[in-house]
Amino acid sequence: MEASVAPPALRPGRSLHTSPAPATRRGPKPRPWGLAANRQANAVRCELPQRPERCLLLRASAVAKDDGGDAAGAGRRKRLAVFVSGGGSNFRAIHEAALGGKVHGDVVALVTDKPGEENRILRTVRAVIVSRGFDFGVTLCVAGCGGAEHARSNGIPVVVFPKSKSAPEGISVAELLDSLREHEVDFVLLAGYLKLIPAELVREYPRSILNIHPSLLPAFGGKGYYGLKVHKAVIDSGARYSGPTVHFVDEHYDTGKTLAQRVVPVFADDTPELLAARVLHEEHQVYVEAVAALCEDRIVWREDGVPLIKSRLNPDVYL
Ligand SMILES: Nc1nc2c(c(=O)[nH]1)N[C@@H](CN(C=O)c1ccc(C(=O)N[C@@H](CCC(=O)O)C(=O)O)cc1)CN2
Ligand SMILES: NCC(=O)N[C@@H]1O[C@H](COP(=O)([O-])[O-])[C@@H](O)[C@H]1O
């Protein structure tokens, strides 16, 4: 469906008043930004007026412990645990970014509530094959493979949490904390994980747990908002834009401080699946950028508690 959309004309005599938004400090001249208003690239473009200069109180993020700094000043490589429940495409994007050097860290553990991709017999057979020095890279996969299978194929330890009827091998909260300590995990990354992270873990990892959510929080977040349900709610609401949010995790679903977002248009004829794919494409990029900043200690906290990403190229620019 073609919808020709012209930028909204201002009624005569009306002018735009922008509220005194939190200014960037010595930051970039606001970039002109625009979004495609329909399937063609007739983007609606507008440029934010230069914001009044304002100094900004910033606090450094939690200083990474005992980091043997390196030439890049990024410190030692950080150790990451990724939590997944499903397909794991965000996990794979982060893992590939770590292997490729875009993320100054290593995925040292995969935590999932749904390990069941390989059944026990197949896992034993596979272990025997590998123990004899052969690993044909063949994955004996019974059910839908996902993040857990990618981890197994790449030698990343898989931890099952929590215990449940479908995952009786799951561990307790205390055992999970022990496992994360044993792996010397610095940061926890939720990537399509569908269980509530317990308060004990949130307390153990202050300002060190990120999540990616497929809507522009605080809209369309909270209990019951996951997967296609989120995109259906966005479409049903008539929202014209959506996009992923990377946020720090607190004790509740999706209420932690927002760190980064991307915006995509919602089209009149969108289905939840079409919108999900458009948002997921942006997730893979914005999450990798946020994790890269986390691992390079480029996150600062504004005096009102909002986290900001310092640009890698220009420390005076915040993303
Ligand atoms: N303490 C926190 N834990 C988790 C957070 C968080 O922000 N704080 N984010 C979620 C991820 N998430 C949205 O980004 C989310 C996941 C799941 C649900 C939800 O309603 N789950 C259902 C159970 C679904 C299932 O088991 O299949 C429920 O709790 O009833 C909402 C939001 C990860 N954890
Ligand atoms: N509220 C949580 C939630 O809905 N998370 C969403 O689950 C998908 C997981 O995809 P993936 O397993 O391919 O990364 C992603 O779209 C992520 O934003």
XYZ file of C-alpha atoms and ligand atoms in Angstrom:
371
model
C 0.000 0.000 0.000
C 1.483 3.299 -0.982
C 0.841 6.097 1.432
C 2.165 9.422 0.257
C 2.945 11.304 3.376
C 4.032 14.916 3.388
C 5.700 16.327 6.477
C 3.050 17.860 8.751
C 2.579 21.477 7.745
C 2.430 23.947 10.590
C -0.846 25.755 10.721
C -0.369 29.505 9.995
C 0.482 31.379 13.160
C 1.530 28.240 14.978
C 5.118 27.566 15.915
C 6.840 24.585 17.392
C 7.880 24.918 21.030
C 10.463 22.416 22.105
C 10.487 21.786 25.835
C 13.857 22.466 27.530
C 15.068 18.953 26.952
C 18.129 17.650 28.855
C 20.796 19.282 26.826
C 23.742 17.481 25.476
C 26.818 19.008 26.920
C 29.434 20.236 24.531
C 27.887 17.483 22.521
C 27.398 17.175 18.818
C 25.386 19.650 16.831
C 22.085 17.795 16.883
C 22.061 15.559 13.870
C 19.236 16.116 11.425
C 17.145 13.065 11.806
C 14.296 11.663 9.904
C 12.365 8.494 9.471
C 10.826 6.983 6.425
C 7.174 7.801 6.663
C 6.196 5.099 4.242
C 7.714 2.182 2.418
C 9.504 4.524 0.011
C 12.327 6.598 1.348
C 10.352 9.834 1.571
C 11.652 10.458 5.011
C 10.211 13.121 7.199
C 13.250 15.154 8.113
C 13.600 17.731 10.815
C 16.506 19.209 12.650
C 16.454 19.876 16.346
C 17.326 23.485 17.205
C 20.728 23.987 18.813
C 20.132 23.309 22.496
C 21.288 25.869 25.052
C 24.665 24.948 26.463
C 24.303 23.299 29.869
C 26.989 21.785 31.975
C 26.229 18.289 33.094
C 27.165 16.406 36.236
C 28.302 12.941 35.301
C 29.433 10.034 37.406
C 31.795 7.346 36.128
C 30.243 3.930 35.904
C 31.283 1.203 38.298
C 35.031 0.970 37.896
C 35.923 -2.411 36.485
C 37.812 -4.360 39.112
C 41.539 -5.044 38.753
C 41.521 -4.408 35.072
C 44.990 -4.846 33.713
C 44.666 -1.892 31.347
C 45.871 -2.249 27.769
C 47.049 0.155 25.143
C 43.544 0.841 23.958
C 42.710 1.916 27.486
C 39.774 -0.447 27.383
C 41.205 -2.477 30.273
C 41.105 -6.258 30.373
C 38.561 -8.086 28.284
C 35.305 -8.326 30.155
C 33.619 -11.672 30.869
C 30.002 -11.919 29.734
C 27.136 -14.246 30.623
C 24.224 -14.181 28.160
C 20.724 -15.298 29.159
C 18.402 -16.604 26.407
C 15.113 -18.454 26.107
C 14.688 -18.757 22.389
C 16.353 -18.424 19.010
C 19.337 -16.514 20.322
C 19.982 -14.189 17.365
C 20.982 -11.348 19.715
C 23.279 -13.755 21.563
C 24.864 -14.775 18.246
C 25.287 -11.122 17.245
C 27.068 -10.367 20.528
C 29.196 -13.534 20.315
C 30.256 -12.732 16.741
C 31.043 -9.130 17.752
C 33.212 -10.449 20.605
C 35.059 -12.845 18.289
C 35.454 -10.107 15.697
C 36.889 -7.551 18.139
C 33.939 -5.136 18.066
C 33.134 -6.057 21.665
C 36.063 -6.034 24.118
C 34.802 -9.087 25.915
C 34.200 -12.817 25.813
C 31.012 -14.809 26.290
C 32.003 -17.262 29.042
C 28.577 -18.723 29.887
C 25.136 -19.118 28.355
C 22.201 -19.315 30.746
C 18.843 -20.622 29.547
C 15.532 -21.867 30.919
C 14.974 -23.940 27.772
C 17.976 -26.264 27.252
C 16.042 -29.055 25.648
C 17.483 -28.748 22.154
C 19.505 -31.967 22.434
C 18.099 -34.862 24.382
C 20.265 -36.677 26.886
C 21.142 -39.656 24.669
C 22.140 -37.463 21.761
C 24.183 -35.330 24.122
C 26.019 -38.459 25.346
C 26.657 -39.669 21.806
C 27.956 -36.240 20.851
C 30.226 -36.133 23.931
C 31.722 -39.511 22.951
C 32.382 -38.266 19.402
C 34.030 -35.098 20.701
C 36.045 -37.025 23.354
C 37.586 -39.101 20.558
C 38.790 -35.895 18.988
C 36.183 -35.787 16.297
C 33.667 -33.058 16.081
C 32.129 -33.021 12.693
C 30.398 -29.868 13.680
C 27.241 -31.794 13.249
C 24.675 -30.807 15.766
C 22.347 -33.614 16.750
C 19.446 -31.347 17.211
C 16.056 -32.768 18.032
C 13.883 -29.773 18.658
C 14.202 -26.196 17.519
C 17.806 -25.220 18.017
C 18.446 -21.930 19.647
C 20.920 -20.018 21.732
C 21.792 -23.084 23.823
C 22.733 -25.023 20.711
C 24.883 -22.203 19.368
C 26.665 -22.131 22.725
C 27.258 -25.896 22.701
C 28.565 -25.727 19.155
C 31.055 -23.066 20.234
C 32.239 -24.678 23.464
C 30.455 -22.143 25.671
C 29.237 -23.698 28.956
C 25.444 -23.879 29.191
C 23.807 -23.303 32.579
C 20.123 -24.123 33.045
C 18.179 -21.675 35.203
C 15.691 -21.871 36.748
C 14.669 -25.442 37.610
C 11.276 -26.356 36.154
C 9.252 -29.395 35.061
C 10.620 -29.009 31.534
C 14.133 -28.362 32.861
C 14.606 -30.528 35.981
C 18.378 -30.095 35.634
C 17.933 -26.397 36.369
C 19.838 -24.828 39.259
C 18.805 -22.626 42.183
C 19.449 -18.890 42.524
C 22.321 -19.559 44.949
C 23.875 -22.055 42.537
C 23.465 -19.572 39.684
C 25.322 -16.901 41.651
C 28.079 -19.418 42.436
C 28.336 -20.369 38.769
C 28.615 -16.748 37.652
C 31.345 -16.179 40.248
C 33.198 -19.322 39.149
C 33.136 -18.019 35.580
C 34.233 -14.609 36.926
C 31.413 -12.934 35.027
C 31.605 -9.115 34.856
C 28.359 -8.386 33.021
C 25.056 -10.198 32.497
C 23.236 -9.690 29.187
C 19.581 -10.726 28.780
C 18.749 -11.520 25.157
C 15.228 -12.839 24.760
C 15.229 -14.354 28.260
C 11.640 -14.728 29.420
C 11.968 -15.268 33.172
C 12.167 -12.621 35.892
C 15.760 -12.135 37.069
C 15.710 -12.544 40.857
C 16.493 -9.611 43.128
C 19.532 -11.479 44.496
C 21.160 -11.408 41.064
C 20.228 -7.749 40.487
C 21.887 -6.876 43.821
C 24.986 -8.953 43.018
C 25.460 -7.127 39.702
C 24.623 -3.440 40.247
C 24.545 -1.427 37.002
C 25.922 -4.557 35.314
C 22.878 -6.302 33.836
C 21.466 -5.224 30.452
C 18.339 -6.304 28.635
C 17.048 -5.676 25.152
C 13.327 -5.126 24.737
C 11.580 -4.875 21.345
C 9.641 -1.649 21.940
C 10.345 1.980 22.836
C 10.106 1.672 26.629
C 8.380 2.674 28.775
C 5.685 1.933 26.185
C 4.632 -1.684 25.669
C 6.748 -3.176 28.456
C 6.209 -5.143 31.629
C 4.703 -8.526 32.515
C 3.057 -10.147 29.501
C 4.957 -8.033 26.970
C 7.365 -10.359 25.176
C 7.944 -11.650 21.662
C 5.197 -11.075 19.105
C 2.812 -9.916 21.834
C 4.810 -6.682 22.007
C 4.599 -6.009 18.260
C 0.880 -6.876 18.143
C 0.218 -4.365 20.935
C 2.220 -1.697 19.089
C 0.273 -2.236 15.858
C -3.084 -2.396 17.643
C -2.303 0.900 19.372
C -1.848 2.770 16.089
C 1.694 3.821 17.051
C 3.590 5.100 14.007
C 7.041 4.296 15.354
C 8.566 1.492 17.341
C 12.044 0.134 17.952
C 14.316 -1.634 20.443
C 15.356 -0.385 23.877
C 18.531 -1.438 25.690
C 18.124 -0.841 29.404
C 19.713 -1.700 32.725
C 17.839 -4.356 34.648
C 16.244 -3.820 38.043
C 13.962 -6.067 40.092
C 10.947 -5.529 37.859
C 10.237 -6.255 34.185
C 11.433 -3.425 31.882
C 11.578 -0.616 34.461
C 15.357 -0.189 34.556
C 17.111 2.915 33.186
C 17.150 3.230 29.402
C 20.633 3.206 27.850
C 19.982 3.164 24.105
C 17.146 3.049 21.595
C 16.638 2.844 17.842
C 13.494 3.920 15.965
C 11.753 2.177 13.072
C 8.516 3.135 11.317
C 5.344 1.127 11.787
C 3.539 0.748 8.453
C -0.216 0.769 7.991
C -0.217 -2.798 6.667
C 2.311 -4.200 9.111
C 1.862 -7.594 10.706
C 3.513 -8.448 14.062
C 5.967 -10.648 12.167
C 6.966 -7.888 9.723
C 7.438 -5.361 12.505
C 9.334 -7.914 14.618
C 11.815 -8.487 11.798
C 12.334 -4.733 11.277
C 12.924 -4.182 15.014
C 15.164 -7.266 15.363
C 17.480 -5.946 12.644
C 18.034 -2.808 14.719
C 18.359 -4.844 17.942
C 21.412 -6.661 16.622
C 23.159 -3.338 16.048
C 22.112 -1.294 19.054
C 22.777 -4.141 21.504
C 26.279 -4.715 20.150
C 26.998 -0.968 20.401
C 25.715 -0.860 23.991
C 27.676 -3.966 25.040
C 30.807 -2.574 23.383
C 30.420 0.624 25.425
C 29.852 -1.398 28.599
C 33.009 -3.456 28.026
C 35.087 -0.330 27.307
C 33.762 1.461 30.385
C 32.249 4.195 28.178
C 29.015 4.446 30.155
C 28.565 7.485 32.412
C 25.651 8.291 34.687
C 23.958 11.670 34.566
C 23.209 13.320 37.892
C 19.561 12.296 37.556
C 20.516 8.650 37.194
C 20.228 8.336 33.414
C 23.060 6.309 31.823
C 24.748 7.749 28.730
C 27.085 6.155 26.192
C 30.237 8.138 25.535
C 31.233 8.067 21.869
C 34.362 6.010 21.195
C 35.543 8.606 18.648
C 34.891 11.791 20.621
C 34.607 11.640 24.438
C 32.668 14.906 24.377
C 29.854 13.288 22.442
C 27.180 11.193 24.142
C 24.987 8.832 22.121
N 14.314 -8.445 36.930
C 14.118 -8.413 35.594
N 14.032 -9.580 34.901
C 13.846 -9.545 33.541
C 13.707 -8.326 32.862
C 13.799 -7.109 33.631
O 13.715 -5.983 33.077
N 14.008 -7.199 34.973
N 13.483 -8.303 31.484
C 12.949 -9.551 30.942
C 12.808 -9.548 29.461
N 11.443 -9.084 29.151
C 11.343 -7.931 28.428
O 12.320 -7.355 27.935
C 10.308 -9.812 29.563
C 10.341 -11.197 29.517
C 9.226 -11.940 29.925
C 8.075 -11.275 30.368
C 6.902 -12.085 30.829
O 5.808 -11.571 30.973
N 7.143 -13.397 31.081
C 6.052 -14.312 31.453
C 6.532 -15.762 31.369
C 6.856 -16.105 29.902
C 7.337 -17.548 29.763
O 7.817 -18.124 30.767
O 7.220 -18.085 28.645
C 5.601 -14.045 32.890
O 6.436 -13.643 33.728
O 4.431 -14.325 33.137
C 8.027 -9.899 30.386
C 9.135 -9.156 29.970
C 13.764 -10.740 31.397
N 13.817 -10.720 32.853
N 10.448 -8.788 26.526
C 11.510 -9.644 26.103
C 11.462 -9.819 24.614
O 10.390 -9.830 24.014
N 12.643 -9.940 24.021
C 12.712 -10.092 22.596
O 12.780 -11.470 22.258
C 13.447 -11.575 20.995
C 14.529 -12.611 21.165
O 15.092 -12.852 19.914
P 16.473 -13.677 19.844
O 16.311 -14.871 20.746
O 16.594 -14.016 18.393
O 17.573 -12.750 20.325
C 14.031 -10.187 20.689
O 13.217 -9.491 19.753
C 13.980 -9.492 22.021
O 13.846 -8.081 21.921
